[in-house]
Amino acid sequence: MLTKIELFSEESADKAAEILKNGGIVAIPTETVYGLAANALDENAVKSIFTAKGRPQDNPLIVHISNFEMIKPLVTAVPTLAESLAERFWPGPLTMIFDKTDVIPDVTSGGLGTVAVRMPASEAARAVIEKSGFPLAAPSANLSGKPSPTTAGHVFEDMNGKIPLIIDGGECAVGVESTVICFDGNKIRILRPGGITAEMLSEFAEVEIDKAAETAPNPDERVISPGMKYTHYSPKANVFVVSKRADEFRKFRESRKSENAWFLSCGDYGSGFVNFGETAEIQAQRLFKLLRTADENSVETVYVESPDKSGVGLAVYNRLIRAAGFKVVDE
């Protein structure tokens, strides 16, 4: 299959919508990462996503909508709290989980009775959804397990020959996947941290953070959110999270500087370090690109200074710990 990259425009959005209406799959930009999209209501089209990505089929997909009215046929009810969150954070990087209706195929929901829904902030993504006329299932447009794509070029690296079209909307502004939440009565539980933080959500209700945000889940436990169960976001390089900061991280590098390794630091530490970013927002934007660049440079090992876990930093840590296969250096 010939894979084309086209800049986002009315014409390219029309092309994408035509492919999707015919049961095909395309890559679209969002503000978080690029998504591999198909008609969320078409079982066979959704199966094509799993085939292209090599994704385990018990890993549920997020359904993307372009306006709030689109959610009504998909879910049995929208709690008042969810309506308030949608009014504040949609369009944006927040995914909410609801009980689903029968219109959502089991393949889309990973065999669960729930469905994850979000409204992306990306103009391009919403345009393709509008022109298609149906919601889109759209996990990250990478081979399963690899770092998520934040540019059209990243998508091409993984999907060349597997899909007909990539819509190029530029580099993703957020850089990590959306926050995923569910509701426990009047409480909000964060299953996957992202750009909408616990601090932001706590303005609306009590917030709990699932233990899987920072630790390896029980392999026998069934998950209800993408990004919870499997090792994700991993380059070919061996990744370690290092629980040392500043001077201690500098000393750590000195003890290992003979290795073919990159040392990602949470600041400009000078020669021998790759600046990961001084803020969590910058780290989120750079993370997947740096992991992919490490592979391009044949780096064998990537040591990453553990970020601050507050705010968006928790999302950065969540992606890092999974990229590392939960390997932490703390001696």
Short mmCIF file of C-alpha atoms in Angstrom, two decimals:
data_model
loop_
_atom_site.label_atom_id
_atom_site.label_comp_id
_atom_site.label_asym_id
_atom_site.label_seq_id
_atom_site.Cartn_x
_atom_site.Cartn_y
_atom_site.Cartn_z
CA MET A 1 0.00 0.00 0.00
CA LEU A 2 1.23 3.50 -0.86
CA THR A 3 1.15 5.76 2.19
CA LYS A 4 0.73 9.47 1.47
CA ILE A 5 1.33 12.37 3.85
CA GLU A 6 -0.85 15.41 3.19
CA LEU A 7 -0.97 18.68 5.12
CA PHE A 8 -4.29 19.28 6.84
CA SER A 9 -6.73 21.13 4.61
CA GLU A 10 -10.37 20.88 3.64
CA GLU A 11 -9.32 18.71 0.71
CA SER A 12 -7.16 16.31 2.75
CA ALA A 13 -9.87 16.06 5.43
CA ASP A 14 -12.37 15.15 2.70
CA LYS A 15 -10.00 12.44 1.44
CA ALA A 16 -9.60 11.05 4.95
CA ALA A 17 -13.37 11.02 5.49
CA GLU A 18 -13.93 9.17 2.21
CA ILE A 19 -11.44 6.46 3.21
CA LEU A 20 -13.10 6.15 6.62
CA LYS A 21 -16.60 5.94 5.11
CA ASN A 22 -15.37 3.02 3.02
CA GLY A 23 -14.18 1.13 6.10
CA GLY A 24 -10.53 2.16 5.86
CA ILE A 25 -8.09 3.61 8.39
CA VAL A 26 -6.11 6.86 8.34
CA ALA A 27 -3.76 8.69 10.71
CA ILE A 28 -4.94 12.03 12.07
CA PRO A 29 -3.29 14.61 14.31
CA THR A 30 -4.62 15.48 17.74
CA GLU A 31 -3.24 17.80 20.40
CA THR A 32 -1.97 14.78 22.37
CA VAL A 33 -0.43 12.33 19.86
CA TYR A 34 -1.29 11.22 16.32
CA GLY A 35 -4.17 8.75 16.19
CA LEU A 36 -4.87 5.78 13.91
CA ALA A 37 -8.52 6.31 13.12
CA ALA A 38 -11.40 4.13 11.94
CA ASN A 39 -15.18 4.21 12.22
CA ALA A 40 -15.72 3.35 15.89
CA LEU A 41 -19.08 1.74 15.06
CA ASP A 42 -17.73 -0.55 12.31
CA GLU A 43 -16.40 -3.79 13.78
CA ASN A 44 -14.33 -4.71 10.73
CA ALA A 45 -12.83 -1.24 10.40
CA VAL A 46 -11.78 -1.26 14.05
CA LYS A 47 -10.21 -4.69 13.62
CA SER A 48 -8.01 -3.11 10.94
CA ILE A 49 -6.56 -0.80 13.59
CA PHE A 50 -5.51 -3.74 15.74
CA THR A 51 -3.96 -5.45 12.73
CA ALA A 52 -1.97 -2.39 11.63
CA LYS A 53 -0.69 -1.68 15.15
CA GLY A 54 -0.22 -5.27 16.30
CA ARG A 55 -2.28 -4.25 19.34
CA PRO A 56 -3.69 -6.74 21.90
CA GLN A 57 -7.45 -6.90 21.41
CA ASP A 58 -8.30 -6.72 25.11
CA ASN A 59 -6.89 -3.19 25.17
CA PRO A 60 -9.90 -0.83 24.77
CA LEU A 61 -9.89 2.08 22.32
CA ILE A 62 -10.92 5.68 22.87
CA VAL A 63 -13.86 6.93 20.80
CA HIS A 64 -13.41 10.48 19.48
CA ILE A 65 -16.32 12.85 18.86
CA SER A 66 -16.48 16.36 17.40
CA ASN A 67 -19.45 17.74 19.34
CA PHE A 68 -21.29 16.86 22.53
CA GLU A 69 -24.43 15.64 20.75
CA MET A 70 -22.44 12.73 19.29
CA ILE A 71 -22.02 11.16 22.72
CA LYS A 72 -25.71 10.52 23.32
CA PRO A 73 -26.16 7.37 21.17
CA LEU A 74 -22.90 5.90 22.49
CA VAL A 75 -23.54 5.85 26.25
CA THR A 76 -26.43 4.93 28.52
CA ALA A 77 -26.16 8.11 30.58
CA VAL A 78 -23.93 11.13 31.13
CA PRO A 79 -23.61 12.02 34.83
CA THR A 80 -24.01 15.66 35.84
CA LEU A 81 -20.37 15.70 36.93
CA ALA A 82 -19.28 14.51 33.48
CA GLU A 83 -21.34 17.26 31.85
CA SER A 84 -19.55 19.83 34.02
CA LEU A 85 -16.15 18.41 33.09
CA ALA A 86 -17.06 18.36 29.40
CA GLU A 87 -18.14 21.99 29.58
CA ARG A 88 -14.79 22.93 31.12
CA PHE A 89 -12.29 20.59 29.40
CA TRP A 90 -13.80 19.63 26.02
CA PRO A 91 -12.50 19.98 23.42
CA GLY A 92 -9.25 18.90 25.06
CA PRO A 93 -7.07 16.06 26.38
CA LEU A 94 -9.63 14.49 28.73
CA THR A 95 -11.19 11.06 28.18
CA MET A 96 -14.18 9.95 30.25
CA ILE A 97 -15.46 6.39 30.66
CA PHE A 98 -19.19 5.64 30.57
CA ASP A 99 -21.46 2.62 30.38
CA LYS A 100 -21.87 1.92 26.66
CA THR A 101 -24.87 1.21 24.49
CA ASP A 102 -25.03 -1.66 22.00
CA VAL A 103 -24.03 0.67 19.18
CA ILE A 104 -20.41 0.34 20.36
CA PRO A 105 -18.95 -2.98 19.13
CA ASP A 106 -17.15 -5.16 21.65
CA VAL A 107 -13.95 -4.88 19.63
CA THR A 108 -13.94 -1.10 20.22
CA SER A 109 -14.49 -1.42 23.96
CA GLY A 110 -12.12 -4.35 24.47
CA GLY A 111 -15.06 -6.58 25.37
CA LEU A 112 -16.08 -4.32 28.25
CA GLY A 113 -19.48 -2.84 29.06
CA THR A 114 -17.94 0.62 29.09
CA VAL A 115 -16.62 3.02 26.47
CA ALA A 116 -13.98 5.74 26.70
CA VAL A 117 -14.93 9.00 24.96
CA ARG A 118 -13.15 12.28 24.28
CA MET A 119 -13.49 15.37 22.11
CA PRO A 120 -10.07 16.36 20.73
CA ALA A 121 -9.00 20.00 20.61
CA SER A 122 -7.29 19.51 17.25
CA GLU A 123 -9.14 21.33 14.47
CA ALA A 124 -7.94 18.70 12.01
CA ALA A 125 -9.22 15.78 14.06
CA ARG A 126 -12.62 17.36 14.59
CA ALA A 127 -12.88 18.27 10.91
CA VAL A 128 -12.28 14.66 9.84
CA ILE A 129 -14.86 13.43 12.37
CA GLU A 130 -17.43 15.98 11.16
CA LYS A 131 -16.89 15.12 7.51
CA SER A 132 -17.07 11.38 8.27
CA GLY A 133 -20.35 11.71 10.14
CA PHE A 134 -19.50 9.13 12.82
CA PRO A 135 -17.24 8.84 15.87
CA LEU A 136 -13.70 7.59 15.36
CA ALA A 137 -11.80 4.99 17.34
CA ALA A 138 -8.24 6.32 17.34
CA PRO A 139 -5.43 4.86 19.44
CA SER A 140 -1.92 6.22 18.92
CA ALA A 141 -0.72 5.75 15.33
CA ASN A 142 2.38 3.69 16.15
CA LEU A 143 3.29 0.04 16.23
CA SER A 144 2.07 -1.34 19.54
CA GLY A 145 4.62 -0.85 22.30
CA LYS A 146 6.74 1.77 20.51
CA PRO A 147 6.95 5.44 21.54
CA SER A 148 3.83 7.30 20.52
CA PRO A 149 4.03 9.53 17.43
CA THR A 150 3.95 13.31 17.87
CA THR A 151 4.73 14.18 14.22
CA ALA A 152 3.51 12.89 10.88
CA GLY A 153 7.05 11.65 10.26
CA HIS A 154 6.86 9.43 13.33
CA VAL A 155 3.65 7.90 11.98
CA PHE A 156 5.28 7.27 8.60
CA GLU A 157 8.16 5.42 10.30
CA ASP A 158 5.72 2.91 11.79
CA MET A 159 2.81 2.85 9.35
CA ASN A 160 4.38 3.22 5.91
CA GLY A 161 2.74 0.63 3.67
CA LYS A 162 0.03 -0.17 6.25
CA ILE A 163 -2.33 2.80 5.77
CA PRO A 164 -3.21 4.98 2.77
CA LEU A 165 -3.12 8.46 4.31
CA ILE A 166 -1.53 10.49 7.09
CA ILE A 167 -2.94 13.96 7.76
CA ASP A 168 -0.07 16.24 8.81
CA GLY A 169 -1.21 18.73 11.43
CA GLY A 170 2.26 19.62 12.70
CA GLU A 171 3.84 18.65 15.99
CA CYS A 172 1.44 17.74 18.80
CA ALA A 173 1.13 20.47 21.43
CA VAL A 174 0.60 18.27 24.52
CA GLY A 175 2.81 15.34 23.52
CA VAL A 176 1.36 12.61 25.76
CA GLU A 177 -1.97 10.82 25.53
CA SER A 178 -5.10 12.18 27.19
CA THR A 179 -6.03 11.90 30.84
CA VAL A 180 -8.47 9.00 31.28
CA ILE A 181 -10.97 9.08 34.14
CA CYS A 182 -13.94 7.12 35.40
CA PHE A 183 -16.53 7.98 38.00
CA ASP A 184 -17.03 6.34 41.39
CA GLY A 185 -20.20 7.98 42.62
CA ASN A 186 -19.29 11.64 43.03
CA LYS A 187 -15.57 10.89 42.91
CA ILE A 188 -13.22 11.06 39.94
CA ARG A 189 -10.67 8.29 39.51
CA ILE A 190 -7.70 8.92 37.23
CA LEU A 191 -6.77 5.73 35.38
CA ARG A 192 -4.17 7.32 33.10
CA PRO A 193 -2.71 10.76 33.87
CA GLY A 194 -2.34 13.30 31.10
CA GLY A 195 -2.58 16.99 30.28
CA ILE A 196 -5.68 17.51 32.43
CA THR A 197 -4.24 17.10 35.90
CA ALA A 198 -5.58 15.91 39.24
CA GLU A 199 -5.23 19.47 40.48
CA MET A 200 -7.51 20.74 37.69
CA LEU A 201 -10.09 18.01 38.23
CA SER A 202 -10.15 18.52 42.01
CA GLU A 203 -11.97 21.82 41.44
CA PHE A 204 -15.02 19.71 40.54
CA ALA A 205 -14.88 16.68 42.83
CA GLU A 206 -12.68 14.51 45.03
CA VAL A 207 -9.98 12.88 42.91
CA GLU A 208 -8.31 9.50 43.37
CA ILE A 209 -5.32 8.34 41.32
CA ASP A 210 -5.28 4.67 40.37
CA LYS A 211 -2.22 2.83 41.69
CA ALA A 212 -1.46 1.71 38.12
CA ALA A 213 -0.50 5.30 37.29
CA GLU A 214 2.86 4.71 39.00
CA THR A 215 3.21 0.95 39.43
CA ALA A 216 2.92 -2.22 37.37
CA PRO A 217 -0.67 -3.54 37.33
CA ASN A 218 -1.66 -7.09 38.14
CA PRO A 219 -1.19 -8.97 34.83
CA ASP A 220 -4.36 -10.95 35.52
CA GLU A 221 -6.44 -7.83 36.14
CA ARG A 222 -8.75 -6.65 33.38
CA VAL A 223 -8.20 -2.98 32.59
CA ILE A 224 -10.78 -0.43 31.49
CA SER A 225 -8.41 2.20 30.10
CA PRO A 226 -5.75 2.19 27.40
CA GLY A 227 -2.20 2.46 28.69
CA MET A 228 -2.74 0.60 31.96
CA LYS A 229 -1.82 -3.02 31.36
CA TYR A 230 1.04 -3.42 28.94
CA THR A 231 4.55 -2.07 28.62
CA HIS A 232 4.15 0.89 26.29
CA TYR A 233 6.05 3.72 24.66
CA SER A 234 9.33 1.76 24.51
CA PRO A 235 12.21 2.45 22.13
CA LYS A 236 14.69 -0.24 21.14
CA ALA A 237 17.08 1.29 23.68
CA ASN A 238 16.90 -0.02 27.23
CA VAL A 239 15.25 2.65 29.39
CA PHE A 240 15.77 3.22 33.11
CA VAL A 241 14.14 5.79 35.39
CA VAL A 242 16.74 7.11 37.83
CA SER A 243 15.47 8.26 41.23
CA LYS A 244 18.21 10.86 41.65
CA ARG A 245 18.03 14.60 41.10
CA ALA A 246 20.47 17.35 40.15
CA ASP A 247 23.97 16.75 41.64
CA GLU A 248 23.17 13.11 42.42
CA PHE A 249 22.14 12.54 38.80
CA ARG A 250 25.38 14.18 37.64
CA LYS A 251 27.35 11.78 39.86
CA PHE A 252 25.29 8.90 38.48
CA ARG A 253 26.33 9.82 34.93
CA GLU A 254 30.00 10.01 35.93
CA SER A 255 29.85 6.39 37.05
CA ARG A 256 28.41 5.28 33.70
CA LYS A 257 29.80 7.72 31.13
CA SER A 258 31.69 4.94 29.35
CA GLU A 259 28.39 3.35 28.28
CA ASN A 260 26.66 3.97 24.93
CA ALA A 261 23.95 5.83 26.79
CA TRP A 262 21.92 9.00 26.87
CA PHE A 263 21.25 10.78 30.15
CA LEU A 264 18.01 12.76 30.02
CA SER A 265 18.09 15.52 32.63
CA CYS A 266 15.32 17.72 33.99
CA GLY A 267 17.30 20.85 33.16
CA ASP A 268 20.39 22.10 31.33
CA TYR A 269 23.20 20.16 33.03
CA GLY A 270 25.74 20.87 30.30
CA SER A 271 27.93 18.53 28.28
CA GLY A 272 27.08 14.85 28.48
CA PHE A 273 23.38 15.37 29.17
CA VAL A 274 20.30 15.63 26.97
CA ASN A 275 18.00 18.34 28.32
CA PHE A 276 14.64 16.68 28.88
CA GLY A 277 13.05 19.99 29.91
CA GLU A 278 12.80 22.27 32.93
CA THR A 279 9.01 21.95 33.21
CA ALA A 280 6.66 18.98 33.02
CA GLU A 281 4.86 20.52 30.04
CA ILE A 282 8.12 20.69 28.06
CA GLN A 283 9.05 17.17 29.15
CA ALA A 284 5.69 15.89 27.91
CA GLN A 285 6.22 17.55 24.53
CA ARG A 286 9.75 16.14 24.16
CA LEU A 287 9.46 12.66 25.68
CA PHE A 288 8.41 10.46 22.76
CA LYS A 289 10.48 12.42 20.25
CA LEU A 290 13.61 11.95 22.39
CA LEU A 291 12.98 8.22 22.77
CA ARG A 292 12.64 7.85 19.01
CA THR A 293 15.72 9.99 18.41
CA ALA A 294 17.72 7.76 20.76
CA ASP A 295 16.97 4.82 18.47
CA GLU A 296 17.90 6.84 15.39
CA ASN A 297 21.30 7.41 17.05
CA SER A 298 21.72 3.71 17.95
CA VAL A 299 21.80 4.53 21.66
CA GLU A 300 21.80 1.32 23.72
CA THR A 301 20.59 2.70 27.06
CA VAL A 302 18.58 5.74 28.12
CA TYR A 303 18.77 6.88 31.74
CA VAL A 304 16.10 9.43 32.63
CA GLU A 305 16.17 11.64 35.70
CA SER A 306 12.89 10.99 37.48
CA PRO A 307 10.58 13.99 36.97
CA ASP A 308 8.52 15.76 39.60
CA LYS A 309 5.24 13.85 39.80
CA SER A 310 2.99 16.85 40.43
CA GLY A 311 0.68 18.21 37.75
CA VAL A 312 1.55 17.05 34.23
CA GLY A 313 4.70 15.51 35.73
CA LEU A 314 2.64 12.50 36.82
CA ALA A 315 1.73 11.87 33.17
CA VAL A 316 5.40 12.12 32.18
CA TYR A 317 6.39 9.68 34.93
CA ASN A 318 3.58 7.31 33.94
CA ARG A 319 4.83 7.11 30.35
CA LEU A 320 8.46 6.83 31.43
CA ILE A 321 7.90 4.02 33.90
CA ARG A 322 6.11 2.00 31.22
CA ALA A 323 8.75 2.78 28.60
CA ALA A 324 11.25 1.46 31.13
CA GLY A 325 9.25 -1.69 31.82
CA PHE A 326 9.08 -0.44 35.44
CA LYS A 327 12.89 -0.52 35.82
CA VAL A 328 13.94 2.08 38.41
CA VAL A 329 17.49 2.81 39.58
CA ASP A 330 17.47 4.07 43.16
CA GLU A 331 20.69 2.76 44.71
#
